[in-house]
Short mmCIF file of C-alpha atoms and ligand atoms in Angstrom, two decimals:
data_model
loop_
_atom_site.label_atom_id
_atom_site.label_comp_id
_atom_site.label_asym_id
_atom_site.label_seq_id
_atom_site.Cartn_x
_atom_site.Cartn_y
_atom_site.Cartn_z
CA MET A 101 87.90 49.65 185.22
CA ASP A 102 89.09 46.22 184.96
CA PRO A 103 89.59 44.87 181.54
CA VAL A 104 86.50 42.96 180.24
CA PHE A 105 87.03 39.96 177.71
CA SER A 106 84.71 39.21 175.22
CA PRO A 107 84.17 36.35 174.80
CA PRO A 108 85.07 35.69 178.65
CA LEU A 109 88.76 34.64 179.25
CA HIS A 110 87.95 31.11 180.14
CA ARG A 111 86.20 30.47 177.02
CA GLN A 112 88.95 31.99 175.11
CA ARG A 113 91.51 29.56 176.60
CA HIS A 114 89.26 26.65 175.77
CA GLN A 115 88.70 27.97 172.28
CA PHE A 116 92.56 27.98 171.92
CA VAL A 117 92.58 24.45 172.58
CA ILE A 118 89.78 23.59 170.22
CA ASP A 119 91.42 25.54 167.52
CA PHE A 120 94.59 23.52 168.04
CA VAL A 121 92.71 20.38 167.89
CA LYS A 122 90.86 21.30 164.66
CA ARG A 123 94.30 22.00 163.12
CA ASN A 124 96.38 19.16 164.37
CA LYS A 125 93.59 16.44 164.81
CA PRO A 126 95.04 14.57 167.87
CA LYS A 127 93.53 11.11 168.41
CA LYS A 128 94.41 10.90 172.04
CA VAL A 129 93.92 13.91 174.31
CA VAL A 130 94.09 14.25 178.07
CA ASP A 131 93.20 17.42 180.07
CA LEU A 132 95.05 17.81 183.26
CA GLY A 133 93.23 19.51 185.99
CA CYS A 134 89.97 19.10 184.21
CA SER A 135 87.85 20.23 187.07
CA GLU A 136 84.18 20.07 186.18
CA CYS A 137 85.10 18.73 182.75
CA ASN A 138 83.94 22.01 180.91
CA LEU A 139 86.80 21.61 178.25
CA LEU A 140 86.11 18.09 177.82
CA GLN A 141 82.48 18.85 177.20
CA LYS A 142 83.47 20.77 174.11
CA LEU A 143 86.27 18.37 172.96
CA LYS A 144 83.96 15.39 172.71
CA PHE A 145 82.15 17.02 169.76
CA HIS A 146 85.60 16.67 167.83
CA ARG A 147 85.40 13.19 166.60
CA GLU A 148 88.85 12.83 165.26
CA ILE A 149 89.41 12.20 169.03
CA GLU A 150 89.12 8.71 169.80
CA LEU A 151 90.24 8.66 173.59
CA LEU A 152 89.67 11.65 175.65
CA VAL A 153 90.79 11.69 179.19
CA GLY A 154 90.15 14.16 182.16
CA VAL A 155 92.44 14.10 185.34
CA ASP A 156 91.98 15.87 188.35
CA ILE A 157 93.06 15.67 192.00
CA ASN A 158 89.66 16.79 193.10
CA GLY A 159 87.26 13.83 192.53
CA ALA A 160 84.26 15.70 193.83
CA ASN A 161 84.75 18.42 191.08
CA ILE A 162 85.02 15.85 188.53
CA LYS A 163 81.74 14.05 189.55
CA LYS A 164 79.75 17.41 189.48
CA LYS A 165 79.08 17.05 185.91
CA MET A 166 80.74 13.95 184.53
CA HIS A 167 77.43 12.26 183.30
CA GLY A 168 76.95 15.20 180.78
CA LEU A 169 80.00 13.45 179.01
CA ALA A 170 77.66 10.42 178.15
CA PRO A 171 76.56 10.07 174.64
CA MET A 172 73.28 12.03 173.73
CA SER A 173 70.28 10.13 172.13
CA THR A 174 71.43 11.37 168.67
CA ASP A 175 74.77 9.52 169.17
CA TYR A 176 72.64 6.17 169.75
CA LEU A 177 70.10 6.90 166.93
CA GLN A 178 72.71 7.98 164.15
CA PRO A 179 76.01 6.39 165.26
CA SER A 180 78.99 6.95 162.95
CA PHE A 181 82.05 4.92 162.35
CA ASP A 182 83.92 7.40 164.60
CA GLN A 183 84.88 5.91 167.84
CA LEU A 184 85.24 7.84 171.11
CA ARG A 185 85.97 6.56 174.32
CA ILE A 186 86.11 9.14 177.50
CA GLU A 187 87.84 8.26 180.86
CA LEU A 188 87.96 10.41 183.90
CA TYR A 189 90.40 9.74 186.42
CA GLN A 190 91.00 11.12 190.07
CA GLY A 191 94.82 11.60 190.47
CA SER A 192 97.73 13.99 190.84
CA VAL A 193 99.68 15.23 188.01
CA THR A 194 102.83 14.76 190.26
CA GLN A 195 102.41 11.08 189.99
CA GLU A 196 102.74 8.63 187.01
CA ASP A 197 100.11 6.55 185.61
CA ALA A 198 100.84 4.24 182.67
CA ARG A 199 97.34 4.91 181.06
CA LEU A 200 98.34 8.50 180.28
CA ARG A 201 101.38 7.43 178.14
CA GLY A 202 101.47 7.81 174.56
CA PHE A 203 99.04 10.80 173.88
CA ASP A 204 98.98 13.21 171.15
CA LEU A 205 98.02 16.09 173.12
CA VAL A 206 98.15 16.99 176.89
CA THR A 207 96.29 20.20 177.93
CA SER A 208 97.22 22.02 181.31
CA ILE A 209 94.80 25.02 181.42
CA GLU A 210 95.46 27.20 184.50
CA LEU A 211 96.57 24.16 186.70
CA ILE A 212 100.33 24.76 187.36
CA GLU A 213 99.76 27.87 189.53
CA HIS A 214 97.89 25.65 191.82
CA LEU A 215 101.04 23.61 192.27
CA PRO A 216 103.79 24.28 194.88
CA LEU A 217 106.96 24.83 193.06
CA ALA A 218 108.42 21.68 193.95
CA ASP A 219 105.42 20.02 192.29
CA VAL A 220 105.86 22.01 189.30
CA GLU A 221 109.07 20.22 188.81
CA ARG A 222 107.41 16.90 189.29
CA PHE A 223 104.80 18.03 186.94
CA SER A 224 107.36 18.72 184.34
CA LYS A 225 108.82 15.31 184.93
CA VAL A 226 105.59 13.39 184.75
CA VAL A 227 104.23 15.22 181.77
CA PHE A 228 107.28 15.77 179.54
CA GLY A 229 109.51 12.81 180.80
CA TYR A 230 107.07 10.10 181.34
CA MET A 231 103.92 10.81 179.51
CA THR A 232 105.88 12.20 176.54
CA PRO A 233 103.03 13.34 174.53
CA VAL A 234 103.50 14.66 170.97
CA ALA A 235 102.22 18.12 172.01
CA VAL A 236 101.50 19.95 175.19
CA ILE A 237 99.48 23.16 175.90
CA VAL A 238 100.23 24.95 178.99
CA SER A 239 98.27 28.08 180.05
CA THR A 240 99.08 30.16 183.26
CA PRO A 241 98.25 33.61 184.50
CA ASN A 242 100.65 36.47 183.38
CA PHE A 243 101.62 38.33 186.60
CA GLU A 244 102.33 41.39 184.36
CA PHE A 245 98.96 41.80 183.39
CA ASN A 246 97.73 41.88 186.99
CA HIS A 247 98.62 45.72 186.95
CA LEU A 248 95.50 46.26 184.61
CA PHE A 249 93.23 44.85 187.42
CA HIS A 250 92.25 47.25 190.07
CA GLN A 251 92.64 45.04 192.84
CA PRO A 252 94.78 44.86 195.82
CA ALA A 253 98.25 43.51 195.05
CA GLY A 254 98.27 39.65 195.09
CA PHE A 255 97.26 36.64 192.96
CA ARG A 256 94.18 36.37 191.02
CA HIS A 257 92.92 33.42 193.11
CA SER A 258 93.51 32.40 196.67
CA ASP A 259 94.70 28.77 195.77
CA HIS A 260 97.34 30.30 193.39
CA LYS A 261 100.92 29.41 194.72
CA PHE A 262 102.58 31.66 192.09
CA GLU A 263 101.84 33.73 189.11
CA TRP A 264 104.71 34.06 186.77
CA THR A 265 105.87 37.01 184.68
CA ARG A 266 106.62 36.24 180.85
CA ALA A 267 110.22 35.91 181.69
CA GLU A 268 109.63 33.48 184.51
CA PHE A 269 107.10 31.21 182.33
CA LYS A 270 109.77 31.46 179.49
CA SER A 271 112.51 30.25 181.64
CA TRP A 272 110.62 27.39 183.09
CA ALA A 273 109.32 26.25 179.55
CA LEU A 274 112.83 26.60 177.95
CA LYS A 275 114.36 24.34 180.70
CA VAL A 276 111.69 21.71 180.23
CA CYS A 277 112.32 21.83 176.41
CA LEU A 278 116.26 21.34 176.92
CA GLU A 279 115.76 18.63 179.47
CA TYR A 280 112.84 16.55 177.66
CA GLY A 281 113.49 17.21 174.00
CA TYR A 282 110.62 19.78 173.06
CA ALA A 283 110.32 22.95 171.33
CA VAL A 284 107.94 25.57 172.42
CA GLU A 285 106.05 28.68 171.20
CA PHE A 286 104.84 31.40 173.26
CA THR A 287 101.40 33.11 172.66
CA GLY A 288 98.10 33.76 174.89
CA VAL A 289 94.64 34.81 175.29
CA GLY A 290 93.12 37.88 176.73
CA GLN A 291 94.29 41.04 175.08
CA ALA A 292 95.48 44.20 176.83
CA PRO A 293 93.75 47.49 175.83
CA PRO A 294 95.43 48.96 172.69
CA GLY A 295 98.87 50.65 173.20
CA GLN A 296 99.50 48.33 176.38
CA GLN A 297 99.94 44.99 174.67
CA GLU A 298 103.57 44.81 174.15
CA ARG A 299 104.31 46.16 177.86
CA VAL A 300 101.99 43.57 179.73
CA GLY A 301 101.34 40.78 177.30
CA PHE A 302 98.31 38.46 177.17
CA CYS A 303 96.24 37.86 180.39
CA SER A 304 96.75 34.22 180.02
CA GLN A 305 100.04 33.11 178.84
CA ILE A 306 100.21 29.97 176.78
CA GLY A 307 103.13 27.77 175.86
CA VAL A 308 102.65 25.26 173.09
CA PHE A 309 105.20 22.60 173.22
CA ARG A 310 105.94 20.02 170.54
CA ARG A 311 108.06 17.02 171.11
CA LEU A 312 111.22 16.99 168.88
CA GLU A 313 111.45 14.46 166.01
CA GLY A 314 113.52 11.53 166.88
CA ARG A 315 113.01 11.99 170.66
CA GLN A 316 111.07 9.37 172.51
CA ASN A 317 108.55 8.50 170.00
CA GLY A 318 105.24 7.71 171.39
CA ASN A 319 104.70 4.22 172.36
CA MET A 320 108.06 3.01 171.01
CA SER A 321 109.65 4.11 174.35
CA PHE A 322 107.34 2.22 176.55
CA GLY A 323 108.71 -1.21 176.63
CA ASP A 324 111.20 0.05 179.10
CA ASP A 325 112.43 -1.63 182.25
CA ALA A 326 110.08 0.34 184.75
CA GLU A 327 107.03 -1.56 185.64
CA ASP A 328 104.00 0.15 184.66
CA VAL A 329 102.32 1.94 187.49
CA PHE A 330 98.48 2.64 187.91
CA GLN A 331 98.20 5.38 190.64
CA TYR A 332 95.00 7.18 189.37
CA THR A 333 91.38 6.02 190.31
CA LEU A 334 89.13 5.68 187.54
CA LEU A 335 85.90 7.39 188.07
CA TYR A 336 84.14 7.27 184.89
CA SER A 337 84.46 5.69 181.52
CA ILE A 338 82.17 5.50 178.48
CA ASN A 339 82.35 4.06 174.98
CA TYR A 340 80.58 5.94 172.45
CA PRO A 341 78.28 4.02 170.01
CA SER A 342 80.11 3.25 166.78
CA LEU A 343 79.57 1.22 163.54
CA HIS A 344 82.78 -0.49 164.30
CA ASN A 345 80.73 -2.43 166.96
CA ASN A 346 78.99 -5.28 165.17
CA ASN A 347 75.89 -5.09 167.26
CA ILE A 348 75.40 -1.52 166.49
CA LEU A 349 76.18 -1.90 162.65
CA GLN A 350 73.60 -4.75 162.74
CA ARG A 351 70.94 -2.59 164.30
CA VAL A 352 71.32 0.23 161.99
CA LEU A 353 71.34 -1.96 158.98
CA VAL A 354 68.22 -3.78 160.11
CA SER A 355 66.35 -0.57 160.90
CA GLU A 356 67.36 1.07 157.63
CA VAL A 357 66.32 -2.12 155.71
CA LEU A 358 62.89 -2.39 157.24
CA TYR A 359 62.38 1.34 156.59
CA TRP A 360 63.17 1.22 153.12
CA ALA A 361 61.34 -2.06 152.39
CA GLU A 362 58.18 -0.86 154.07
CA LYS A 363 58.56 2.36 152.15
CA MET A 364 58.97 0.61 148.86
CA LYS A 365 56.10 -1.59 149.83
CA ARG A 366 53.61 1.01 150.55
CA ASN A 367 54.60 2.94 147.40
CA TRP A 368 54.24 -0.03 145.43
CA ILE A 369 50.94 -0.90 146.79
CA GLU A 370 49.64 2.76 146.24
CA GLU A 371 50.69 2.46 142.57
CA LYS A 372 48.85 -0.74 142.22
CA THR A 373 45.79 0.46 143.63
CA GLY A 374 45.83 3.49 141.68
CA GLU A 375 46.55 5.99 144.22
CA ARG A 376 49.91 7.14 143.09
CA ASP A 377 52.39 6.58 140.53
CA ASP A 378 55.88 6.36 141.99
CA THR A 379 59.27 5.27 140.74
CA TYR A 380 59.82 3.43 143.95
CA ALA A 381 57.25 0.89 142.88
CA LEU A 382 59.82 -1.98 142.84
CA CYS A 383 58.32 -4.41 145.00
CA ARG A 384 57.46 -7.78 143.80
CA ALA A 385 54.45 -9.60 144.83
CA GLU A 386 52.95 -12.89 143.92
CA TRP A 387 49.64 -14.37 144.48
CA GLU A 388 49.63 -17.89 145.71
CA GLY A 389 47.35 -20.46 144.31
CA GLU A 390 44.58 -19.66 141.91
CA GLU A 391 44.71 -16.11 142.22
CA CYS A 392 48.39 -15.83 141.41
CA LEU A 393 49.35 -14.04 138.39
CA GLY A 394 50.77 -16.25 135.73
CA ALA A 395 54.55 -15.97 135.45
CA SER A 396 54.46 -14.18 132.19
CA GLU A 397 52.15 -11.46 133.57
CA GLN A 398 54.39 -11.18 136.63
CA HIS A 399 57.22 -10.83 134.24
CA MET A 400 55.53 -7.97 132.48
CA GLU A 401 54.72 -6.36 135.85
CA MET A 402 58.39 -6.63 136.70
CA GLU A 403 59.67 -5.29 133.61
CA ASP A 404 57.67 -2.06 133.84
CA LYS A 405 59.37 -1.31 137.01
CA GLN A 406 62.54 0.51 136.63
CA THR A 407 63.72 1.97 139.78
CA ALA A 408 64.57 5.39 140.62
CA CYS A 409 68.27 4.60 140.94
CA GLY A 410 68.35 2.36 137.82
CA ALA A 411 67.82 -1.05 139.54
CA GLU A 412 65.84 -3.52 137.52
CA MET A 413 63.87 -6.24 138.53
CA LYS A 414 65.21 -9.63 138.01
CA ASN A 415 63.32 -12.49 136.32
CA PRO A 416 60.55 -13.00 138.74
CA GLY A 417 60.85 -16.72 137.87
CA GLU A 418 63.57 -17.15 140.31
CA HIS A 419 61.50 -15.99 143.23
CA GLN A 420 58.36 -17.79 142.43
CA GLU A 421 58.45 -20.31 145.41
CA SER A 422 55.56 -19.45 147.57
CA GLU A 423 56.17 -18.10 151.13
CA LEU A 424 53.18 -19.24 153.01
CA PHE A 425 52.58 -18.71 156.71
CA TRP A 426 50.04 -18.65 159.18
CA THR A 427 49.81 -16.00 161.96
CA ASN A 428 49.11 -18.45 164.73
CA GLY A 429 51.25 -21.34 163.60
CA GLU A 430 48.03 -23.38 163.78
CA ARG A 431 45.12 -22.78 161.79
CA GLN A 432 41.94 -21.90 163.57
CA GLN A 433 38.30 -22.46 162.40
CA GLU A 434 37.00 -19.31 164.09
CA SER A 435 39.49 -16.56 163.49
CA LEU A 436 41.55 -17.85 160.68
CA ARG A 437 44.22 -15.23 160.13
CA LEU A 438 46.19 -15.15 157.05
CA HIS A 439 49.40 -13.11 156.30
CA ARG A 440 49.90 -11.71 153.01
CA CYS A 441 53.57 -11.07 152.11
CA VAL A 442 55.33 -8.67 149.84
CA SER A 443 58.88 -9.54 148.69
CA VAL A 444 61.43 -6.75 148.14
CA PRO A 445 64.54 -7.83 146.63
CA LEU A 446 67.75 -7.10 148.61
CA ALA A 447 69.45 -5.83 145.43
CA VAL A 448 67.13 -3.35 144.88
CA LEU A 449 67.16 -2.03 148.50
CA TRP A 450 70.93 -2.29 148.18
CA SER A 451 71.05 -0.14 144.98
CA CYS A 452 68.40 2.44 146.17
CA CYS A 453 69.61 3.22 149.58
CA PRO A 454 73.18 4.52 149.55
CA LYS A 455 73.62 4.35 153.18
CA LEU A 456 73.01 0.57 152.91
CA SER A 457 75.73 0.09 150.57
CA ALA A 458 78.00 2.32 152.46
CA LEU A 459 77.52 0.54 155.85
CA SER A 460 77.34 -2.95 154.39
CA GLY A 461 80.14 -2.67 151.85
CA SER A 462 78.56 -5.60 149.68
CA LEU A 463 75.42 -7.24 148.89
CA SER A 464 76.39 -10.55 150.40
CA ASN A 465 77.58 -8.96 153.59
CA LEU A 466 74.21 -7.32 154.04
CA ARG A 467 72.55 -10.68 153.32
CA HIS A 468 74.71 -12.27 155.86
CA ILE A 469 73.98 -9.68 158.54
CA LEU A 470 70.36 -9.88 158.02
CA MET A 471 70.23 -13.62 157.85
CA ASN A 472 71.16 -13.60 161.60
CA ASP A 473 68.78 -11.08 162.66
CA PRO A 474 65.30 -12.15 164.16
CA GLU A 475 63.57 -8.90 162.99
CA VAL A 476 64.07 -9.57 159.28
CA LYS A 477 62.52 -12.30 157.34
CA LEU A 478 64.24 -13.13 154.22
CA SER A 479 63.12 -15.42 151.26
CA HIS A 480 64.44 -18.94 151.24
CA ASP A 481 67.30 -18.07 148.74
CA GLY A 482 67.99 -14.83 150.74
CA SER A 483 67.48 -12.66 147.89
CA ALA A 484 64.57 -10.74 149.32
CA VAL A 485 63.16 -9.42 152.35
CA LEU A 486 59.71 -10.59 153.10
CA LEU A 487 57.16 -8.23 154.61
CA ASN A 488 53.93 -9.07 155.99
CA ASP A 489 50.95 -7.19 154.94
CA GLN A 490 48.55 -6.50 157.98
CA GLU A 491 46.93 -9.51 159.61
CA GLN A 492 43.30 -9.86 158.71
CA ASP A 493 40.41 -11.95 159.42
CA LEU A 494 39.72 -14.38 156.84
CA GLU A 495 36.28 -12.75 155.88
CA GLU A 496 38.06 -9.54 155.55
CA GLU A 497 40.79 -11.34 153.71
CA GLU A 498 38.32 -12.67 151.25
CA GLU A 499 36.80 -9.19 150.62
CA ASP A 500 40.13 -7.92 150.27
CA HIS A 501 40.87 -10.61 147.70
CA ASP A 502 38.06 -9.41 145.61
CA ASP A 503 39.02 -5.85 145.87
CA LEU A 504 42.65 -6.59 145.18
CA GLU A 505 41.64 -8.70 142.16
CA ASP A 506 39.59 -5.93 140.91
CA SER A 507 42.49 -3.58 141.17
CA GLY A 508 44.93 -5.92 139.57
CA TYR A 509 47.02 -5.70 142.86
CA PRO A 510 49.15 -8.63 142.68
CA ILE A 511 50.24 -8.92 146.31
CA CYS A 512 50.91 -12.44 147.56
CA SER A 513 48.98 -14.58 149.96
CA HIS A 514 51.23 -16.75 151.83
CA SER A 515 50.57 -19.44 154.40
CA VAL A 516 52.95 -21.65 155.96
CA GLU A 517 50.45 -24.35 156.01
CA THR A 518 50.27 -26.76 152.95
CA GLU A 519 47.39 -26.93 150.84
CA GLU A 520 46.72 -30.25 152.19
CA ASP A 521 46.39 -28.87 155.79
CA TRP A 522 44.09 -26.23 154.51
CA GLU A 523 41.70 -28.78 152.84
CA LYS A 524 41.86 -30.95 155.95
CA ASN A 525 40.49 -28.31 158.21
CA VAL A 526 37.69 -26.74 156.05
N1 SAH B 233 91.59 23.50 183.73
C1 SAH B 233 90.29 23.91 184.29
C2 SAH B 233 90.23 24.29 185.61
C3 SAH B 233 91.45 24.94 186.41
S1 SAH B 233 91.45 25.19 188.10
C4 SAH B 233 89.68 25.00 183.39
O1 SAH B 233 90.36 25.31 182.50
O2 SAH B 233 88.82 25.68 183.84
C5 SAH B 233 92.72 24.00 188.57
C6 SAH B 233 92.31 22.52 188.73
O3 SAH B 233 93.62 21.81 188.92
C7 SAH B 233 91.32 22.38 189.82
O4 SAH B 233 90.22 21.62 189.31
C8 SAH B 233 92.19 21.55 190.75
O5 SAH B 233 91.52 20.53 191.47
C9 SAH B 233 93.18 20.84 189.85
N2 SAH B 233 94.26 20.28 190.58
C10 SAH B 233 95.14 21.07 191.47
N3 SAH B 233 96.24 20.27 191.72
C11 SAH B 233 96.20 19.09 191.02
C12 SAH B 233 97.14 18.16 191.07
N4 SAH B 233 98.19 18.01 191.82
N5 SAH B 233 96.72 17.17 190.10
C13 SAH B 233 95.65 17.29 189.34
N6 SAH B 233 94.83 18.29 189.47
C14 SAH B 233 94.96 19.24 190.22
#
């Protein structure tokens, strides 16, 4: 019976690369002979990687699943500061392309045995001599292991041009090291049955190459006389959403601010209407005009409210200017609609929501970002987010006023129209 591997051998090879990535945290990784991008699919979750590239001579293979490399909805909904760009190229590993220089890790998994031997020489020159990555992982079948397979003599795959013994692989690898300044360690995946391991070795043999210190240090050697060559064809590229992108940062901050401000408004209203007692009850609201609470009364209201995160309300006096606005811009006799508005101090939001402080860095940054956003309405001095209460018809509004007065609910009624305008029209 043929040896059975668990997990399957192809997964073990990819896991070997993933374990290497976890330990060494390369930022720029290219998978040569990426085929249907299966390894790239796994690597994209390792977000220390900032540039992930796949190359294959067979463009049709790449295209089969390349769209699976696109960001998922969670990447958009909860972007992080990590940056990831993915690029896929159709091209041959026997040809140079300047975009592949300066990588931290090059992987070549079960690729070289598909190349005619003359091309293996070119591959060595391109990868170790031109791309000069910090590390290279090369895996290839171990011919000695084939004796454990009960199959007619020959190679494991019809497209294989050769399958090397451990000695042949070693001889090639050591020559590469000598020529291009690398050190290599030999290992593998796919263990032979007990008692046979030493005799046949691993099913897939692996060489892990590391560039020797002092030899061609990444980008430093790139300013050479040779002109940059671009021989590969870009088939796909995508930038993952990242908070380093200002638009995305703004979007996340705004939605976070609106979420927390709404939540505080609701909790405060519920508390004021006696439905609950909540430590989030921070929002300050002011009645406009006659119904407005007196300043001292308001101050008492504010002082009562210590936040869950220790923030205190500031002297409400500094926020007493009224924000008045009409829904329609113009007042209408028949359906007079009025906004009421709750003002949630930015400082309270900032100190209560750790994500906001982590993302914005400082309160003034946060204010600056919000000032430019059409979705957020800030108070005149920019110190508070203004949230509209639901629009209501005037009659309902009046009823509400009574109710709210009864309940001591000091939410503000604001109108953009001046009192004069109001009087003119009634
Ligand atoms: N690395 C993949 C697939 C290996 S099969 C895996 O781990 O599953 C070998 C792949 O090498 C094929 O997709 C083939 O198209 C590609 N290939 C063969 N010759 C190539 C060349 N000269 N340059 C780039 N890719 C090549």
